[in-house]
mmCIF file of C-alpha atoms in Angstrom:
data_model
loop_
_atom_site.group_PDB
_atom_site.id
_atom_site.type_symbol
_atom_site.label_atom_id
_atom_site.label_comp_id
_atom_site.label_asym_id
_atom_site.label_seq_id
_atom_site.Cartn_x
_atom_site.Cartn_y
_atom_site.Cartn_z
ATOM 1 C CA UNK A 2 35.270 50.323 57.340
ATOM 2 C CA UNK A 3 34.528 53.699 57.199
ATOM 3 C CA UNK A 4 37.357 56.401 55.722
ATOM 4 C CA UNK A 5 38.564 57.447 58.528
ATOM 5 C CA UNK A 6 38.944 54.275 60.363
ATOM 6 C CA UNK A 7 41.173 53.453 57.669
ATOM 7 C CA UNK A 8 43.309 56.233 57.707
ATOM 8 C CA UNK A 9 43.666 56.228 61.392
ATOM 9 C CA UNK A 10 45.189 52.060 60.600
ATOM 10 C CA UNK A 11 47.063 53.652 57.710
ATOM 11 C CA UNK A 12 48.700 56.390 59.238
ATOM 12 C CA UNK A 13 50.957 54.467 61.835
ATOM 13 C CA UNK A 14 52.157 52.198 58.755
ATOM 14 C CA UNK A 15 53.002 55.169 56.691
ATOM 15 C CA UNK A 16 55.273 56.678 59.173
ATOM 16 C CA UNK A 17 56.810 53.695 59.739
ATOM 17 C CA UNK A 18 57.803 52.810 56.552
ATOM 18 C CA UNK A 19 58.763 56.887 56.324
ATOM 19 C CA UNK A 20 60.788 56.815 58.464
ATOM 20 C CA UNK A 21 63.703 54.483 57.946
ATOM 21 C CA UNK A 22 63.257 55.512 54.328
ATOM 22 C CA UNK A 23 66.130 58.104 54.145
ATOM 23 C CA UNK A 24 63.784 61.141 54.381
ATOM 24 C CA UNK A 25 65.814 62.694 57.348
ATOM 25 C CA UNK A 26 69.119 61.057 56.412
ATOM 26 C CA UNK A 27 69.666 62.340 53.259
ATOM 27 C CA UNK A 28 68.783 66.157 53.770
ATOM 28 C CA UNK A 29 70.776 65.834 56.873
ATOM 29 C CA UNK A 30 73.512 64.176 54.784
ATOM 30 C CA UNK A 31 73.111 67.219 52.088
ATOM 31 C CA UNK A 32 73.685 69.836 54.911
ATOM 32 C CA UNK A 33 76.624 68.285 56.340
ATOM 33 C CA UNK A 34 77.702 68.570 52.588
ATOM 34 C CA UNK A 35 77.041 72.024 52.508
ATOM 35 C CA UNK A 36 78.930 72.873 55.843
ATOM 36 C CA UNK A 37 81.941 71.634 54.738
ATOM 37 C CA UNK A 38 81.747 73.242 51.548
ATOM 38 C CA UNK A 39 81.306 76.635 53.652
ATOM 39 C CA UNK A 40 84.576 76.042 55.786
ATOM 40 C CA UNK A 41 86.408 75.117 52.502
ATOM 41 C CA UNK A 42 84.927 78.392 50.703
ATOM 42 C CA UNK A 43 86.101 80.469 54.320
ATOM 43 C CA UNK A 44 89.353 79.582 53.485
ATOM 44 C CA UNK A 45 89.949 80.211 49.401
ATOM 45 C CA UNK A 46 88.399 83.222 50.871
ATOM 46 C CA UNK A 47 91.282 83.746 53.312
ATOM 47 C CA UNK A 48 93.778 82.672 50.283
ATOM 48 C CA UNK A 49 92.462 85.289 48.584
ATOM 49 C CA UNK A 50 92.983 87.881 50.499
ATOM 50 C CA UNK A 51 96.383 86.872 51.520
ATOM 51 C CA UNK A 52 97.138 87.010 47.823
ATOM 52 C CA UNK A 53 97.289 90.712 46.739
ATOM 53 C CA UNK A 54 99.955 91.766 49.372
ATOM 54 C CA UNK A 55 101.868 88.453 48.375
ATOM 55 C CA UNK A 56 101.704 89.844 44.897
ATOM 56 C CA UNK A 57 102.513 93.543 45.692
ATOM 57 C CA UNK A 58 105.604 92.367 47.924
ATOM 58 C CA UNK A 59 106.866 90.516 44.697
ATOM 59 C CA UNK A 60 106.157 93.085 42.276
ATOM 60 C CA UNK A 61 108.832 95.155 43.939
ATOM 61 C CA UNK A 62 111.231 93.089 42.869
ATOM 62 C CA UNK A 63 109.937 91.148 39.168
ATOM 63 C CA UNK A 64 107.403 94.085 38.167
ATOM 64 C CA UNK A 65 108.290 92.008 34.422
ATOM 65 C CA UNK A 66 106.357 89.774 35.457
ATOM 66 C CA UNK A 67 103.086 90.733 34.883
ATOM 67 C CA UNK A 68 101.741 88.068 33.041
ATOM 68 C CA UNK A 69 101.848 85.581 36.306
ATOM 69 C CA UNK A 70 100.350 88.887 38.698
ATOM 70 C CA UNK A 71 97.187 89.267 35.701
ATOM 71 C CA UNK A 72 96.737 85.725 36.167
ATOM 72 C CA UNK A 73 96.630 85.753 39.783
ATOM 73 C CA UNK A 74 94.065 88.751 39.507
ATOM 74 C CA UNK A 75 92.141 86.648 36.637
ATOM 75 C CA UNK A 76 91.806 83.676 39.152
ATOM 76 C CA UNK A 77 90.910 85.596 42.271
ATOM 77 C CA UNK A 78 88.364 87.788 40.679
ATOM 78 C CA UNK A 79 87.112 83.792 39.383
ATOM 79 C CA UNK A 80 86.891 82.579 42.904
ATOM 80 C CA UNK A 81 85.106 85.525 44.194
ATOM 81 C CA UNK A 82 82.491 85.200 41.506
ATOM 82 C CA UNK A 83 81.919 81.633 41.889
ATOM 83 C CA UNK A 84 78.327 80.706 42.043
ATOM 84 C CA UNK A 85 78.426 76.724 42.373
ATOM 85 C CA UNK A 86 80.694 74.340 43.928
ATOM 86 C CA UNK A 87 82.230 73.381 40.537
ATOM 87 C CA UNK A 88 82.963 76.561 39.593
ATOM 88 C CA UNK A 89 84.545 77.572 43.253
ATOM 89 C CA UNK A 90 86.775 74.307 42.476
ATOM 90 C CA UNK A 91 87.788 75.100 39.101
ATOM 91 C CA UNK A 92 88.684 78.718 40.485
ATOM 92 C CA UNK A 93 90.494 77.150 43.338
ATOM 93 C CA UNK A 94 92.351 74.944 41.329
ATOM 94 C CA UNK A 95 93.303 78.030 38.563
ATOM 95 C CA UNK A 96 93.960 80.065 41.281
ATOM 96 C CA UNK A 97 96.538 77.429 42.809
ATOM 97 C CA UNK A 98 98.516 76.801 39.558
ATOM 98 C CA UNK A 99 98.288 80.779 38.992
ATOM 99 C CA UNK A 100 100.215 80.897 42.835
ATOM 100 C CA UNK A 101 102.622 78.014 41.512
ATOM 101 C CA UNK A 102 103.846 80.188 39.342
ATOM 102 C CA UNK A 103 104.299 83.375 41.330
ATOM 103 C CA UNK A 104 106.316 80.777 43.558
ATOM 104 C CA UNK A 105 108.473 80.145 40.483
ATOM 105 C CA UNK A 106 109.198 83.486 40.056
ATOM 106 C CA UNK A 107 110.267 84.392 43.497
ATOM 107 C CA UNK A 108 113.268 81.642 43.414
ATOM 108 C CA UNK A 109 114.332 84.138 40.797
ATOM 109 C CA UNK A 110 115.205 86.732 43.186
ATOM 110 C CA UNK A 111 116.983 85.588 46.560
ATOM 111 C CA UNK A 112 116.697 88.822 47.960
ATOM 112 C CA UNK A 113 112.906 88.632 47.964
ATOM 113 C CA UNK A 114 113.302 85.856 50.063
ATOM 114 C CA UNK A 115 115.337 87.463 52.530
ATOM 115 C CA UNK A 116 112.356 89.881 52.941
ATOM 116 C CA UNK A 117 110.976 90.265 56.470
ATOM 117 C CA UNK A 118 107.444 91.115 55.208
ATOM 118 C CA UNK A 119 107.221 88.261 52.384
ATOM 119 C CA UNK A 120 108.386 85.369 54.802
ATOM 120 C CA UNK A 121 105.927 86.283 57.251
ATOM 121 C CA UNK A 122 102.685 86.886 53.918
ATOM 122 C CA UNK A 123 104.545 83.067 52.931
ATOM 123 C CA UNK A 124 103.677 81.416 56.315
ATOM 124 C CA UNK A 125 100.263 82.951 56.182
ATOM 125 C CA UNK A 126 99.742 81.564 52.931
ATOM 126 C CA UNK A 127 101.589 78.644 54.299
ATOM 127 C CA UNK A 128 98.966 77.958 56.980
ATOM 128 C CA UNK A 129 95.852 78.372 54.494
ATOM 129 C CA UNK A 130 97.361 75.993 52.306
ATOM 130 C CA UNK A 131 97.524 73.185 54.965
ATOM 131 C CA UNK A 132 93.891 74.727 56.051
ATOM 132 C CA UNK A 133 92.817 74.109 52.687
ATOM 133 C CA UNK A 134 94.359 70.821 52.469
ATOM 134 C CA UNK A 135 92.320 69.796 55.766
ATOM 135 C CA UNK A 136 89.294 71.538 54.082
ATOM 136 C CA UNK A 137 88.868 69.595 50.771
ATOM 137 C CA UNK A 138 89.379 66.337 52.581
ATOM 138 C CA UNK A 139 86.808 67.142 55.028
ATOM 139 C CA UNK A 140 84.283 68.262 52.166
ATOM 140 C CA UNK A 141 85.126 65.092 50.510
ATOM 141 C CA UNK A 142 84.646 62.744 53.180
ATOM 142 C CA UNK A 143 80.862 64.878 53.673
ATOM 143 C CA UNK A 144 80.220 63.961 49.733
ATOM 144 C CA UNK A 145 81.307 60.480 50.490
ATOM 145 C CA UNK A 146 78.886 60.270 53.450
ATOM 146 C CA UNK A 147 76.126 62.349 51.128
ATOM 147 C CA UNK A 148 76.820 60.336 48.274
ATOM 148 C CA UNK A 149 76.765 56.925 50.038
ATOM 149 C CA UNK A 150 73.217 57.711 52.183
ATOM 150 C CA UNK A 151 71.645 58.921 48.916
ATOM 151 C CA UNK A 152 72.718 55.321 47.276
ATOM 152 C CA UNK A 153 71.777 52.854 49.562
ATOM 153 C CA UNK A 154 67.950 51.509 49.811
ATOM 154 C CA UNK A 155 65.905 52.897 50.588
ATOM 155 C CA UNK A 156 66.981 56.595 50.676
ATOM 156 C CA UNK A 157 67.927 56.194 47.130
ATOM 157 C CA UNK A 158 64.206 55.884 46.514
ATOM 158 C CA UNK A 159 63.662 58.976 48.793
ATOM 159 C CA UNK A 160 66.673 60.990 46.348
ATOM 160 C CA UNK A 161 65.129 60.419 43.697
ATOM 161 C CA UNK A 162 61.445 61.457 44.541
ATOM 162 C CA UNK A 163 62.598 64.696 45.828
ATOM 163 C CA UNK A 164 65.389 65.188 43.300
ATOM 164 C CA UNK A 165 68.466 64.714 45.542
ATOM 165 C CA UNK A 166 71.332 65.043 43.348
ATOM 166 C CA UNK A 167 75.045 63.316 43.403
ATOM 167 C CA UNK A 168 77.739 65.979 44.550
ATOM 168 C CA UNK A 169 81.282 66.409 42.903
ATOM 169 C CA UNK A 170 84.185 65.470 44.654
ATOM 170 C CA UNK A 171 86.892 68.017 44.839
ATOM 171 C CA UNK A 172 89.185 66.921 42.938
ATOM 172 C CA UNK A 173 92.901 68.735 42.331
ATOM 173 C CA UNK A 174 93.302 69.405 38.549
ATOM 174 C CA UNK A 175 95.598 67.507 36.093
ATOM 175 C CA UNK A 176 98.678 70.065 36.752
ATOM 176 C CA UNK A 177 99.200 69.303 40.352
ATOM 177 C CA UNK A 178 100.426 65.858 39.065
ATOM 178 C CA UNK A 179 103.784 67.210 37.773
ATOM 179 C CA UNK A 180 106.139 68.376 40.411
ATOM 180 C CA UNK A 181 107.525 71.622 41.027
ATOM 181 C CA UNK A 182 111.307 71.959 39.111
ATOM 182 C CA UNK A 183 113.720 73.717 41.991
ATOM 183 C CA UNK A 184 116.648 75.027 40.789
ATOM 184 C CA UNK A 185 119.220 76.152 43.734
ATOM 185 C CA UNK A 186 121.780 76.865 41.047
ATOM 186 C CA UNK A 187 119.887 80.426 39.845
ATOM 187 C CA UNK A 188 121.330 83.661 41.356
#
């Protein structure tokens, strides 16, 4: 059997076998990944810039408080900068505790709250919140989908040929676990 002859049997076999071998699932898989990551950056994005007039309405009425607005600046500037996915998350996740405490500082001072323009920057921020909430769990669900294709045979054969690597999940960071301490009692 001449070369040829055997390539033309070999061929048909080959993509065969290719193609239930993950080599389309798992790139697809990654890209889904990536989407989701891109919606989820879109809105720390639109956190972000909701932020700064947040923080200048407030400084009107606790400018003492500027370690909580340099920490808000610290974590933005962070999130901007972000190169990777884990260091977008660890932004987000400094940037939220950072917010948590500007919120603590604002039951301080009832009149703030009675402000026209900070109740309407707190249901913006309001609404990105609940975006970003709907955000992480769809990037999650793409790692989980990702993370699962790139496991099972045979596309885990197929990651690890062409170096497909396990993705983080986004997870919130050990602060959010305590609760928030309300105190109506302050005036």
């Amino acid at each position: 059997m001449t070369n040829v002859r055997r390539f033309g049997l070999l061929a048909p076999l080959a993509a065969v076998s290719l193609a239930g071998c993950g080599l389309n699932s798992v790139p697809t898989a990654e890209e889904k990944v990536n989407a989701e990551f891109g919606d989820l950056q879109a809105d720390y994005q639109r956190r972000a810039d909701l932020i700064p007039n947040l923080v200048e309405t407030v400084k009107g009425y606790a400018s003492h408080e500027e370690g909580v607005f340099k920490e808000i600046a610290d974590a933005r500037s962070k999130l901007l900068a972000a190169k990777s996915p884990a260091e977008t998350i660890e932004a987000a996740n400094q940037q939220s505790s950072a917010l948590g405490r500007l919120l603590a500082v604002v039951e301080n001072y009832p009149n703030l709250k009675a402000n026209e323009q900070f109740n309407r920057l707190m249901d913006e921020l309001s609404g990105t919140e609940n975006r970003l909430s709907v955000a992480r769990m769809r990037y999650n669900e793409k790692i989980q989908e990702y993370n699962t294709t790139r496991r099972r045979f045979p596309s885990n054969v197929t990651a690890k040929v062409f170096g497909f690597k396990e993705y983080p999940y986004y997870e919130a960071p050990a602060s959010s676990q305590a609760a928030p301490k309300v105190d109506f009692n302050k005036r």
